[in-house]
Coordinates of C-alpha atoms in Angstrom, one line a residue:
Chain A
M1 CA 19.6 -17.0 -15.2
S2 CA 18.5 -17.0 -18.8
L3 CA 19.3 -14.2 -21.2
V4 CA 15.7 -13.9 -22.1
G5 CA 14.7 -13.5 -18.5
A6 CA 17.4 -10.8 -18.0
L7 CA 16.2 -8.9 -21.1
R8 CA 12.5 -9.2 -20.1
D9 CA 13.1 -8.0 -16.5
G10 CA 15.5 -5.4 -17.7
G11 CA 12.8 -4.0 -20.0
I12 CA 10.2 -3.9 -17.1
V13 CA 12.7 -2.0 -14.9
A14 CA 13.7 0.3 -17.7
R15 CA 10.1 1.3 -18.3
R16 CA 9.7 2.0 -14.6
N17 CA 12.9 4.1 -14.7
I18 CA 11.7 6.1 -17.7
T19 CA 8.4 6.8 -16.1
G20 CA 10.3 8.1 -13.0
V21 CA 12.5 10.4 -15.2
R22 CA 9.5 11.7 -17.1
R23 CA 7.8 12.6 -13.8
T24 CA 10.9 14.4 -12.4
P25 CA 12.3 16.1 -15.5
G26 CA 14.2 18.5 -13.3
A27 CA 16.8 15.7 -12.9
L28 CA 17.5 16.1 -16.7
V29 CA 18.6 19.7 -16.4
T30 CA 22.1 18.7 -15.5
G31 CA 22.2 16.4 -18.5
V32 CA 21.2 19.2 -20.8
A33 CA 22.9 22.2 -19.2
Q34 CA 26.3 20.6 -18.6
P35 CA 27.2 19.9 -22.2
I36 CA 26.1 23.4 -23.2
I37 CA 28.3 24.9 -20.6
F38 CA 31.3 22.8 -21.6
V39 CA 30.8 23.6 -25.3
L40 CA 30.6 27.4 -24.5
I41 CA 33.6 27.4 -22.1
L42 CA 35.9 25.3 -24.3
A43 CA 34.9 27.0 -27.6
F44 CA 35.1 30.6 -26.5
V45 CA 37.3 30.7 -23.3
F46 CA 40.0 28.2 -24.3
G47 CA 39.1 27.7 -28.0
G48 CA 40.5 31.1 -29.1
A49 CA 44.0 30.1 -28.0
L50 CA 43.7 26.6 -29.4
G51 CA 42.8 27.4 -33.0
G52 CA 39.5 29.3 -33.1
D53 CA 37.2 28.1 -35.7
D54 CA 39.2 25.0 -36.5
Y55 CA 39.2 24.1 -32.8
R56 CA 35.4 24.1 -32.8
Q57 CA 35.4 21.4 -35.5
F58 CA 37.8 19.4 -33.2
L59 CA 35.9 20.1 -30.0
I60 CA 32.5 18.5 -30.5
G61 CA 33.9 14.9 -30.7
G62 CA 35.7 15.5 -27.3
I63 CA 32.6 17.0 -25.7
L64 CA 30.5 14.0 -26.8
A65 CA 33.0 11.6 -25.3
Q66 CA 33.3 13.6 -22.1
T67 CA 29.6 14.2 -21.6
L68 CA 28.7 10.5 -22.0
T69 CA 31.4 9.6 -19.6
F70 CA 30.0 12.1 -17.1
N71 CA 26.5 10.7 -17.6
S72 CA 27.6 7.5 -15.8
S73 CA 27.2 9.4 -12.6
F74 CA 23.4 9.5 -13.2
T75 CA 23.4 5.7 -13.2
A76 CA 25.4 5.7 -10.0
V77 CA 23.0 8.2 -8.2
Y78 CA 19.8 6.6 -9.4
L79 CA 20.8 3.1 -8.4
A80 CA 22.2 4.3 -5.1
K81 CA 18.9 6.0 -4.4
D82 CA 17.0 2.7 -5.1
L83 CA 19.3 1.0 -2.8
Q84 CA 18.8 3.5 -0.1
T85 CA 15.0 3.5 -0.2
G86 CA 15.0 -0.3 0.1
L87 CA 13.6 -0.8 -3.4
I88 CA 16.6 -2.9 -4.4
D89 CA 15.8 -5.2 -1.4
R90 CA 12.3 -5.5 -2.7
F91 CA 13.7 -6.4 -6.2
R92 CA 16.1 -8.9 -4.7
A93 CA 13.3 -10.7 -2.9
L94 CA 11.4 -11.2 -6.2
P95 CA 11.9 -14.1 -8.5
M96 CA 13.5 -11.9 -11.1
S97 CA 16.8 -11.9 -13.0
R98 CA 19.8 -10.8 -10.9
V99 CA 20.9 -8.7 -13.9
G100 CA 17.5 -7.2 -14.5
V101 CA 17.6 -4.2 -12.1
I102 CA 21.0 -2.9 -13.3
L103 CA 20.4 -3.8 -16.9
G104 CA 17.2 -1.8 -16.8
R105 CA 19.0 1.2 -15.3
T106 CA 21.9 1.2 -17.8
T107 CA 19.4 0.8 -20.6
S108 CA 17.0 3.6 -19.5
D109 CA 20.0 5.9 -18.8
L110 CA 20.7 5.7 -22.6
L111 CA 17.7 8.1 -22.8
T112 CA 19.6 10.7 -20.9
S113 CA 22.6 10.2 -23.2
V114 CA 20.5 10.5 -26.3
I115 CA 19.2 13.8 -25.0
S116 CA 22.8 14.9 -24.3
I117 CA 23.9 13.9 -27.8
V118 CA 21.1 15.9 -29.4
V119 CA 21.9 19.0 -27.3
I120 CA 25.6 18.8 -28.1
I121 CA 25.0 18.3 -31.9
A122 CA 22.6 21.3 -31.8
C123 CA 25.1 23.4 -29.9
G124 CA 27.8 22.5 -32.2
L125 CA 25.8 23.4 -35.3
L126 CA 25.1 26.8 -33.7
I127 CA 28.8 27.6 -33.2
G128 CA 29.8 26.5 -36.7
W129 CA 30.7 22.8 -36.3
R130 CA 29.8 20.7 -39.4
I131 CA 29.6 17.0 -40.3
D132 CA 31.6 16.2 -43.3
A133 CA 31.0 12.5 -43.9
G134 CA 28.8 10.0 -45.7
I135 CA 25.5 8.8 -44.1
G136 CA 26.8 5.3 -43.3
Q137 CA 29.8 6.6 -41.5
V138 CA 27.6 9.0 -39.5
V139 CA 25.2 6.2 -38.5
V140 CA 28.2 4.1 -37.3
T141 CA 29.4 7.0 -35.3
F142 CA 26.1 7.5 -33.5
L143 CA 26.0 3.7 -32.8
L144 CA 29.5 3.9 -31.2
L145 CA 28.3 6.8 -29.0
L146 CA 25.3 4.8 -27.8
L147 CA 27.5 1.7 -27.2
Y148 CA 30.0 3.8 -25.2
A149 CA 27.2 5.5 -23.2
F150 CA 25.8 2.0 -22.3
A151 CA 29.3 0.6 -21.4
I152 CA 30.3 3.5 -19.2
S153 CA 27.0 3.3 -17.4
W154 CA 28.0 -0.1 -16.0
I155 CA 30.9 1.6 -14.2
G156 CA 28.4 3.9 -12.6
A157 CA 26.3 0.9 -11.6
F158 CA 29.4 -0.7 -10.0
I159 CA 30.1 2.5 -8.1
A160 CA 26.5 2.6 -6.8
M161 CA 26.6 -1.1 -5.7
T162 CA 29.9 -0.5 -3.9
A163 CA 29.1 2.9 -2.4
R164 CA 25.6 1.9 -1.1
S165 CA 24.6 5.5 -0.2
V166 CA 23.5 8.3 -2.5
E167 CA 26.1 10.8 -1.0
V168 CA 29.0 8.4 -1.5
A169 CA 27.8 7.3 -4.9
Q170 CA 27.5 11.0 -5.9
S171 CA 31.0 12.0 -4.9
L172 CA 32.7 8.8 -6.0
G173 CA 30.7 8.8 -9.2
L174 CA 32.1 12.2 -10.2
L175 CA 35.6 12.1 -8.8
W176 CA 37.1 9.6 -11.2
L177 CA 35.6 11.4 -14.2
F178 CA 37.9 14.4 -14.1
P179 CA 41.2 12.6 -14.6
V180 CA 39.7 10.2 -17.0
C181 CA 38.2 12.9 -19.2
F182 CA 41.0 15.4 -19.0
I183 CA 44.1 13.2 -19.2
S184 CA 42.9 12.3 -22.7
G185 CA 42.7 13.6 -26.2
A186 CA 39.2 14.8 -25.7
F187 CA 40.0 18.5 -25.7
V188 CA 43.6 18.6 -26.9
S189 CA 45.7 16.3 -29.0
A190 CA 47.1 13.5 -26.8
D191 CA 50.5 14.3 -28.3
M192 CA 50.5 17.7 -26.7
L193 CA 50.6 16.2 -23.2
P194 CA 53.9 15.6 -21.3
G195 CA 55.6 12.1 -21.2
P196 CA 53.7 9.6 -19.1
L197 CA 50.4 11.5 -19.4
R198 CA 50.7 11.2 -23.2
A199 CA 51.0 7.4 -23.0
I200 CA 47.9 7.3 -20.7
A201 CA 46.0 9.7 -23.0
E202 CA 46.9 7.7 -26.1
W203 CA 45.4 4.5 -24.7
N204 CA 42.5 6.2 -22.8
P205 CA 39.1 5.0 -24.0
V206 CA 37.9 8.5 -23.9
T207 CA 40.5 9.5 -26.4
A208 CA 39.6 6.6 -28.6
V209 CA 35.9 7.6 -28.6
A210 CA 36.7 11.2 -29.2
T211 CA 39.1 10.4 -32.0
A212 CA 36.7 7.8 -33.6
V213 CA 33.8 10.4 -33.5
R214 CA 35.9 13.1 -35.1
Q215 CA 37.0 10.6 -37.8
G216 CA 33.4 9.5 -38.2
F217 CA 32.1 13.0 -38.6
G218 CA 35.0 14.1 -40.8
N219 CA 36.4 16.7 -38.4
A220 CA 40.1 17.4 -38.9
P221 CA 42.2 18.6 -36.0
P222 CA 43.4 22.3 -36.1
S223 CA 46.6 22.8 -38.0
G224 CA 48.6 23.6 -34.9
F225 CA 47.8 20.2 -33.3
A226 CA 50.4 17.5 -33.5
A227 CA 48.9 14.6 -35.4
A228 CA 48.1 11.8 -32.9
G229 CA 50.0 8.7 -33.8
G230 CA 50.1 5.2 -32.6
W231 CA 47.9 2.2 -33.0
P232 CA 44.9 3.5 -30.9
A233 CA 44.7 6.7 -33.0
E234 CA 45.2 4.9 -36.3
N235 CA 42.5 2.3 -35.4
A236 CA 40.3 4.6 -33.3
L237 CA 36.9 3.0 -34.2
L238 CA 38.1 -0.5 -33.7
Y239 CA 39.9 0.4 -30.5
A240 CA 37.0 2.4 -29.1
T241 CA 34.6 -0.5 -29.8
L242 CA 37.0 -3.0 -28.1
C243 CA 37.2 -0.6 -25.1
C244 CA 33.4 -0.6 -24.8
V245 CA 33.2 -4.4 -25.0
A246 CA 36.0 -4.7 -22.4
I247 CA 34.3 -2.2 -20.0
I248 CA 31.1 -4.2 -20.1
A249 CA 32.9 -7.5 -19.8
I250 CA 34.7 -6.2 -16.6
F251 CA 32.1 -4.1 -14.9
A252 CA 28.9 -5.9 -15.7
P253 CA 29.9 -9.1 -13.8
I254 CA 31.4 -7.3 -10.8
A255 CA 28.4 -4.9 -10.6
V256 CA 26.0 -7.9 -10.6
A257 CA 28.2 -9.8 -8.1
Q258 CA 27.9 -6.8 -5.8
Y259 CA 24.1 -6.6 -6.4
R260 CA 23.8 -10.3 -5.3
R261 CA 25.7 -9.7 -2.1
I262 CA 24.6 -6.2 -1.2
S263 CA 22.3 -5.6 1.7
K264 CA 21.0 -2.3 2.6
R265 CA 21.4 -2.7 6.3
Chain B
M1 CA 5.9 -24.5 5.3
I2 CA 8.7 -22.6 6.9
S3 CA 11.4 -24.4 8.7
I4 CA 14.4 -22.7 10.4
R5 CA 17.1 -24.9 11.9
G6 CA 20.0 -23.7 13.9
I7 CA 20.5 -20.4 12.0
R8 CA 23.5 -18.4 13.2
K9 CA 24.7 -15.1 11.9
R10 CA 27.4 -12.8 13.3
F11 CA 28.1 -9.2 12.3
G12 CA 31.5 -8.3 13.6
D13 CA 31.3 -8.6 17.4
H14 CA 27.6 -9.0 17.4
Q15 CA 26.0 -12.4 17.3
A16 CA 22.7 -11.4 15.6
L17 CA 21.3 -14.9 15.4
D18 CA 22.5 -17.5 17.8
G19 CA 20.8 -20.8 16.7
V20 CA 17.3 -19.8 15.8
E21 CA 14.9 -22.8 15.5
L22 CA 11.3 -22.3 14.3
E23 CA 8.7 -24.5 12.5
V24 CA 5.7 -22.9 10.9
P25 CA 3.0 -25.3 9.7
A26 CA 1.2 -24.6 6.4
G27 CA -1.8 -22.3 6.6
T28 CA -1.0 -20.8 10.0
V29 CA 0.1 -17.4 11.2
Q30 CA 3.3 -17.3 13.2
G31 CA 4.2 -14.3 15.2
L32 CA 7.9 -13.6 15.9
L33 CA 7.9 -11.3 18.9
G34 CA 10.9 -9.5 20.2
P35 CA 12.4 -6.1 21.1
N36 CA 14.6 -4.0 18.9
G37 CA 17.8 -5.8 17.9
A38 CA 16.6 -9.2 19.0
G39 CA 17.2 -10.7 15.5
K40 CA 13.7 -10.4 14.0
T41 CA 14.8 -8.5 10.8
T42 CA 17.9 -10.6 10.4
T43 CA 15.8 -13.8 10.5
V44 CA 13.5 -12.3 7.9
R45 CA 16.4 -11.4 5.7
V46 CA 17.6 -15.0 5.8
L47 CA 14.2 -16.3 4.9
T48 CA 13.8 -13.8 2.1
T49 CA 17.2 -14.9 0.6
L50 CA 18.7 -11.4 1.2
L51 CA 21.2 -12.7 3.7
V52 CA 23.2 -15.9 3.9
P53 CA 23.6 -17.1 7.4
D54 CA 27.0 -18.4 8.8
S55 CA 25.4 -21.8 9.5
G56 CA 22.1 -23.5 9.8
E57 CA 19.3 -24.2 7.3
A58 CA 16.1 -22.3 6.3
V59 CA 13.5 -24.0 4.2
V60 CA 10.6 -22.1 2.7
A61 CA 7.8 -23.9 0.7
G62 CA 10.1 -26.9 0.3
H63 CA 13.1 -25.0 -1.0
S64 CA 16.3 -24.0 0.8
A65 CA 16.6 -20.3 1.2
I66 CA 20.4 -20.7 1.2
T67 CA 21.0 -22.8 -1.8
D68 CA 17.9 -22.5 -3.9
G69 CA 17.0 -18.8 -3.5
H70 CA 15.2 -18.4 -6.8
A71 CA 12.7 -21.2 -6.0
V72 CA 12.1 -19.6 -2.6
R73 CA 11.5 -16.2 -4.1
R74 CA 8.9 -17.7 -6.5
N75 CA 6.9 -18.9 -3.6
L76 CA 7.3 -15.9 -1.3
G77 CA 5.8 -12.5 -0.8
V78 CA 7.6 -10.0 1.4
S79 CA 6.6 -6.7 3.0
G80 CA 8.9 -4.8 5.2
Q81 CA 8.8 -2.1 7.8
Y82 CA 10.2 0.4 5.3
A83 CA 7.4 0.0 2.8
A84 CA 9.6 -0.2 -0.3
V85 CA 7.3 1.2 -2.9
D86 CA 8.4 3.4 -5.9
E87 CA 7.4 6.9 -4.9
K88 CA 7.3 8.1 -8.5
L89 CA 4.9 5.4 -9.7
T90 CA 1.2 5.3 -8.9
G91 CA -0.1 2.4 -6.8
F92 CA -1.4 0.8 -9.9
E93 CA 1.9 1.1 -11.7
N94 CA 3.8 -0.3 -8.6
L95 CA 1.6 -3.4 -8.4
T96 CA 1.7 -4.0 -12.2
M97 CA 5.5 -3.8 -12.2
V98 CA 5.7 -6.3 -9.3
G99 CA 3.3 -8.6 -11.0
E100 CA 5.3 -8.6 -14.2
L101 CA 8.5 -9.2 -12.3
Y102 CA 6.8 -12.3 -10.8
G103 CA 6.5 -13.4 -14.4
M104 CA 2.9 -12.4 -15.1
R105 CA 1.9 -11.1 -18.5
R106 CA 1.2 -7.4 -18.6
R107 CA -2.5 -7.7 -19.1
E108 CA -2.7 -10.3 -16.2
A109 CA -0.6 -8.1 -14.0
K110 CA -2.8 -5.1 -14.6
A111 CA -6.0 -7.0 -13.8
R112 CA -4.4 -8.4 -10.6
A113 CA -3.3 -4.8 -9.6
R114 CA -6.8 -3.5 -10.0
E115 CA -8.2 -6.3 -8.0
L116 CA -5.7 -5.8 -5.1
L117 CA -6.2 -2.0 -5.1
R118 CA -9.9 -2.6 -4.6
D119 CA -9.3 -5.2 -1.9
F120 CA -7.0 -2.9 0.0
R121 CA -9.3 0.1 -0.5
L122 CA -6.7 2.0 -2.5
D123 CA -8.6 2.1 -5.8
D124 CA -10.0 5.6 -5.4
V125 CA -6.5 7.1 -5.1
A126 CA -4.2 4.7 -6.9
D127 CA -4.8 5.7 -10.4
G128 CA -3.8 9.3 -10.5
K129 CA -1.7 9.7 -7.4
R130 CA 1.9 8.8 -7.0
A131 CA 2.8 6.5 -4.1
G132 CA 5.1 9.3 -2.8
A133 CA 1.9 11.3 -1.9
Y134 CA 0.3 8.4 0.0
S135 CA -0.1 8.5 3.8
G136 CA 2.0 6.1 5.8
G137 CA -0.9 3.6 6.2
M138 CA -1.7 3.7 2.5
R139 CA 2.0 3.0 1.6
R140 CA 2.1 0.1 4.0
R141 CA -1.1 -1.3 2.5
L142 CA 0.4 -0.9 -1.0
D143 CA 3.6 -2.7 0.1
L144 CA 1.5 -5.4 1.6
A145 CA -0.6 -5.7 -1.6
G146 CA 2.8 -6.0 -3.5
A147 CA 3.7 -9.0 -1.3
I148 CA 0.6 -11.0 -2.5
V149 CA 0.4 -10.0 -6.1
A150 CA 1.4 -13.5 -7.3
R151 CA -0.7 -15.2 -4.6
P152 CA 2.4 -16.8 -3.0
P153 CA 1.8 -19.7 -0.5
V154 CA 4.1 -18.0 2.0
V155 CA 4.1 -14.3 3.1
I156 CA 6.6 -12.7 5.4
L157 CA 5.8 -9.4 7.0
D158 CA 8.5 -7.5 8.9
E159 CA 6.9 -5.2 11.5
P160 CA 4.0 -4.4 9.3
T161 CA 2.5 -1.8 11.7
T162 CA 5.6 -0.2 13.2
G163 CA 5.2 3.6 12.9
L164 CA 1.6 3.5 11.9
D165 CA -1.2 5.5 13.6
P166 CA -4.0 3.4 15.3
R167 CA -6.2 3.7 12.2
G168 CA -3.5 2.6 9.9
R169 CA -2.7 -0.3 12.2
R170 CA -6.3 -1.4 12.3
D171 CA -6.5 -1.3 8.5
T172 CA -3.2 -3.3 8.2
W173 CA -4.5 -5.9 10.7
D174 CA -7.7 -6.3 8.7
A175 CA -5.6 -6.9 5.6
I176 CA -3.4 -9.5 7.3
E177 CA -6.5 -11.3 8.8
S178 CA -8.1 -11.6 5.4
L179 CA -4.8 -12.9 4.0
A180 CA -4.6 -15.6 6.7
S181 CA -8.2 -16.6 6.2
G182 CA -7.4 -17.4 2.6
G183 CA -5.0 -20.1 3.7
T184 CA -1.7 -18.3 3.2
T185 CA 1.1 -19.2 5.6
V186 CA 2.2 -16.0 7.3
L187 CA 5.3 -15.2 9.4
L188 CA 4.9 -11.8 11.1
T189 CA 7.5 -10.0 13.2
T190 CA 6.3 -7.5 15.8
Q191 CA 7.3 -5.7 18.9
Y192 CA 3.8 -5.7 20.2
L193 CA 2.3 -8.6 22.2
E194 CA -1.1 -7.2 21.4
E195 CA -0.5 -7.4 17.7
A196 CA 0.8 -11.0 17.9
D197 CA -2.1 -11.8 20.1
Q198 CA -4.6 -10.4 17.6
L199 CA -3.1 -12.0 14.5
A200 CA -1.0 -15.0 15.2
D201 CA -2.0 -18.6 15.9
S202 CA 1.3 -19.2 17.6
I203 CA 3.9 -16.8 18.9
A204 CA 7.7 -17.3 19.2
V205 CA 9.6 -14.9 21.4
I206 CA 13.0 -14.0 20.2
D207 CA 15.7 -12.3 22.3
A208 CA 19.5 -11.9 21.6
G209 CA 19.2 -14.1 18.5
R210 CA 17.5 -17.1 20.1
I211 CA 13.9 -18.3 20.4
I212 CA 13.3 -18.2 24.2
A213 CA 9.6 -19.2 24.3
E214 CA 6.9 -20.4 22.0
G215 CA 3.1 -20.9 22.3
T216 CA -0.2 -19.1 22.1
A217 CA -0.6 -15.7 23.5
S218 CA -2.4 -17.0 26.6
Q219 CA 0.3 -19.6 27.2
L220 CA 2.9 -16.9 27.1
K221 CA 0.9 -14.7 29.4
A222 CA 0.4 -17.6 31.8
Q223 CA 4.2 -18.1 31.8
A224 CA 4.6 -14.5 32.7
G225 CA 2.6 -15.2 35.9
G226 CA -0.9 -14.6 34.6
G227 CA -2.7 -11.3 35.0
R228 CA -2.9 -8.8 37.8
I229 CA -5.6 -7.0 39.7
D230 CA -5.5 -3.3 39.8
I231 CA -7.6 -1.4 42.3
V232 CA -7.7 2.4 42.7
L233 CA -9.2 3.8 45.8
G234 CA -11.0 7.2 46.2
A235 CA -9.5 8.1 49.5
D236 CA -6.1 7.8 51.1
A237 CA -7.7 6.9 54.5
D238 CA -8.9 3.6 53.1
L239 CA -5.5 2.2 52.0
D240 CA -4.8 0.3 55.3
D241 CA -8.3 -1.2 55.4
A242 CA -8.0 -2.2 51.8
R243 CA -4.6 -3.9 52.4
V244 CA -6.0 -5.9 55.3
A245 CA -9.1 -6.9 53.3
I246 CA -7.1 -8.1 50.3
R247 CA -4.6 -10.0 52.4
S248 CA -7.5 -11.7 54.2
V249 CA -8.5 -13.5 51.0
G250 CA -5.0 -14.7 50.4
H251 CA -3.5 -12.2 48.0
D252 CA -0.2 -10.3 48.1
V253 CA -0.6 -6.7 47.6
H254 CA 1.6 -3.8 46.4
I255 CA 0.5 -0.3 47.3
D256 CA 1.4 2.9 45.5
E257 CA 0.3 5.5 47.9
R258 CA 0.6 8.5 45.7
S259 CA -1.9 7.1 43.1
R260 CA -3.9 5.1 45.7
R261 CA -3.3 2.0 43.6
L262 CA -3.2 -1.5 44.9
T263 CA -1.8 -4.3 42.7
S264 CA -2.1 -8.0 43.3
P265 CA -1.2 -11.0 41.2
A266 CA -4.2 -12.8 39.8
H267 CA -3.2 -16.4 39.0
D268 CA -6.8 -17.6 38.8
G269 CA -8.1 -14.6 36.8
E270 CA -11.6 -13.4 37.3
D271 CA -12.2 -15.5 40.4
A272 CA -9.4 -13.6 42.1
L273 CA -10.9 -10.3 41.1
L274 CA -14.3 -11.2 42.4
A275 CA -12.8 -12.4 45.7
V276 CA -10.9 -9.2 46.2
L277 CA -13.9 -7.0 45.3
Q278 CA -16.1 -8.9 47.8
A279 CA -13.5 -8.6 50.5
L280 CA -13.3 -4.8 49.9
R281 CA -17.1 -4.5 50.0
G282 CA -17.1 -6.5 53.2
A283 CA -14.6 -4.0 54.7
R284 CA -16.7 -1.1 53.4
V285 CA -13.9 0.3 51.3
P286 CA -15.2 2.4 48.3
V287 CA -13.5 1.5 45.0
A288 CA -12.9 4.1 42.3
E289 CA -11.5 1.7 39.7
A290 CA -11.1 -2.0 39.4
A291 CA -9.5 -4.0 36.6
L292 CA -8.1 -7.4 35.7
R293 CA -5.1 -6.7 33.5
Q294 CA -3.3 -9.0 31.1
P295 CA 0.5 -9.0 31.4
T296 CA 2.2 -6.5 29.0
L297 CA 5.0 -7.4 26.7
D298 CA 7.3 -5.9 29.3
E299 CA 6.1 -8.3 31.9
V300 CA 6.3 -11.3 29.6
F301 CA 9.9 -10.3 28.8
L302 CA 10.8 -9.6 32.3
Q303 CA 9.6 -13.1 33.2
L304 CA 11.3 -14.8 30.2
T305 CA 14.6 -13.0 30.1
G306 CA 15.0 -11.3 33.5
A307 CA 15.4 -8.0 31.6
P308 CA 12.7 -5.5 30.6
A309 CA 11.8 -5.3 27.0
E310 CA 12.6 -2.1 25.1
T311 CA 9.1 -1.0 23.9
E312 CA 10.1 2.1 22.1
P313 CA 8.6 1.9 18.7
A314 CA 11.9 2.8 17.1
L315 CA 13.4 1.2 14.0
E316 CA 15.3 -2.0 14.4
E317 CA 18.9 -1.6 13.7
V318 CA 21.0 -4.5 12.4
P319 CA 24.5 -3.7 11.4
A320 CA 25.2 -4.8 7.8

């Protein structure tokens, strides 16, 4: 299947998805409320013990990485719903690209992530978080966030294609997010974690994205935090980008392979 | 236009398709008639490239559904028993999207969507109303319209009227008839002999994954032993006289005393009915009701398989 065909069909499906989201905006409440709740809990419940005002500068990069990771569960649920209603069967019987349906979903779900990013930035500014970097660096940081949101969405797509039902996609799509987001340097410095967890956290893509975002926005860690060392921390932007590319390279083919084989009943 | 040769498919312990053979000439309507679980939907899923069989070959519009799925999908329209329309889009948006996914330009797809909504009498509701708010019959018509957006030479309809009320069924039949009159080759699965009779040029009966009979509706009915004569009497006292009279003209008769109903086979149709009625008049037996009945799907099945058909209009279940 040609790349042009995939992009064209992906665009048609993405437009259809966005129309659907626009008509049921209630589904976006989670995408908006969840980052607000996380910002407030971490800034004011745990944040006091972790460095107060300094911690808030540190926190926003982590919240961004964590929220975008969580947003992959929207992809999983939406696709599982299309599978369950038989719409995917309809698409599979059309002479369209085999990548189109999933590509359309992962693309349109970027809209949810853009909304999440805007909400977090606004929340951060309200609690005293500031950007301290040049415009070029800030633009690159936003691009990284979008790339990461797109990449992680393919994992959600793979979960939907494997789970086949909305209920299973919903629970599986959330379950893996907790260890991945919390055994990371999203909310504390990776070096504060014990032994093996530290190694996992240092190489965790969520850590890489959070670190790259902090560096991009010029947010220094609180003085009490051990400076994160190691290659991934020192090359956070490069490593985060490589992670995104690797995630797409792994999950896009297996999600599409599942799509080709899947049958609703 | 459709050629199925020796298709087999097994799901676990269940042999869903056990060597299905079927040829559908171009421009004809083929009915695929069978009870739940006979293999109708599985056959459709093979033809629509959604399922790869364990063995056998399926050719649609000159392309193999197994090795050249994309070419088949380009020449094929599909409408299923679950009416897979996007509930959040309007009818117009649904059809436009399907048109674009068939490769039409947006403007062309929009024009075609309008045309189809008019043809399917959905144009008064389709613009403002989401498909989720349509009635069952309207959704089914929208799904059917989606199958012919790109004017494919072959259309496959999986139980297009299952679960519809009589009015919705009638509307769907009209739509299918106009499709067939335009020269489209149609394969239609159904559980209803009446529906196959109404719409199909030729009917194949499927049971336990095999085609067990093929022919026109009247050929199948004749195979099932033709029709039967049903007589209902007004008074219990006449039952014995009626029995003697009917036997006197050479017919077997079965009597249900409670309903005062006498049933006889009618191999020669209306002649037999006339003979029986004359015999009853000769014996001065008053008749409350008299009818010449066609065999039901149940009787056709009983004759062909030795087992009664399951005629519950429930959803067909095929393990995946």
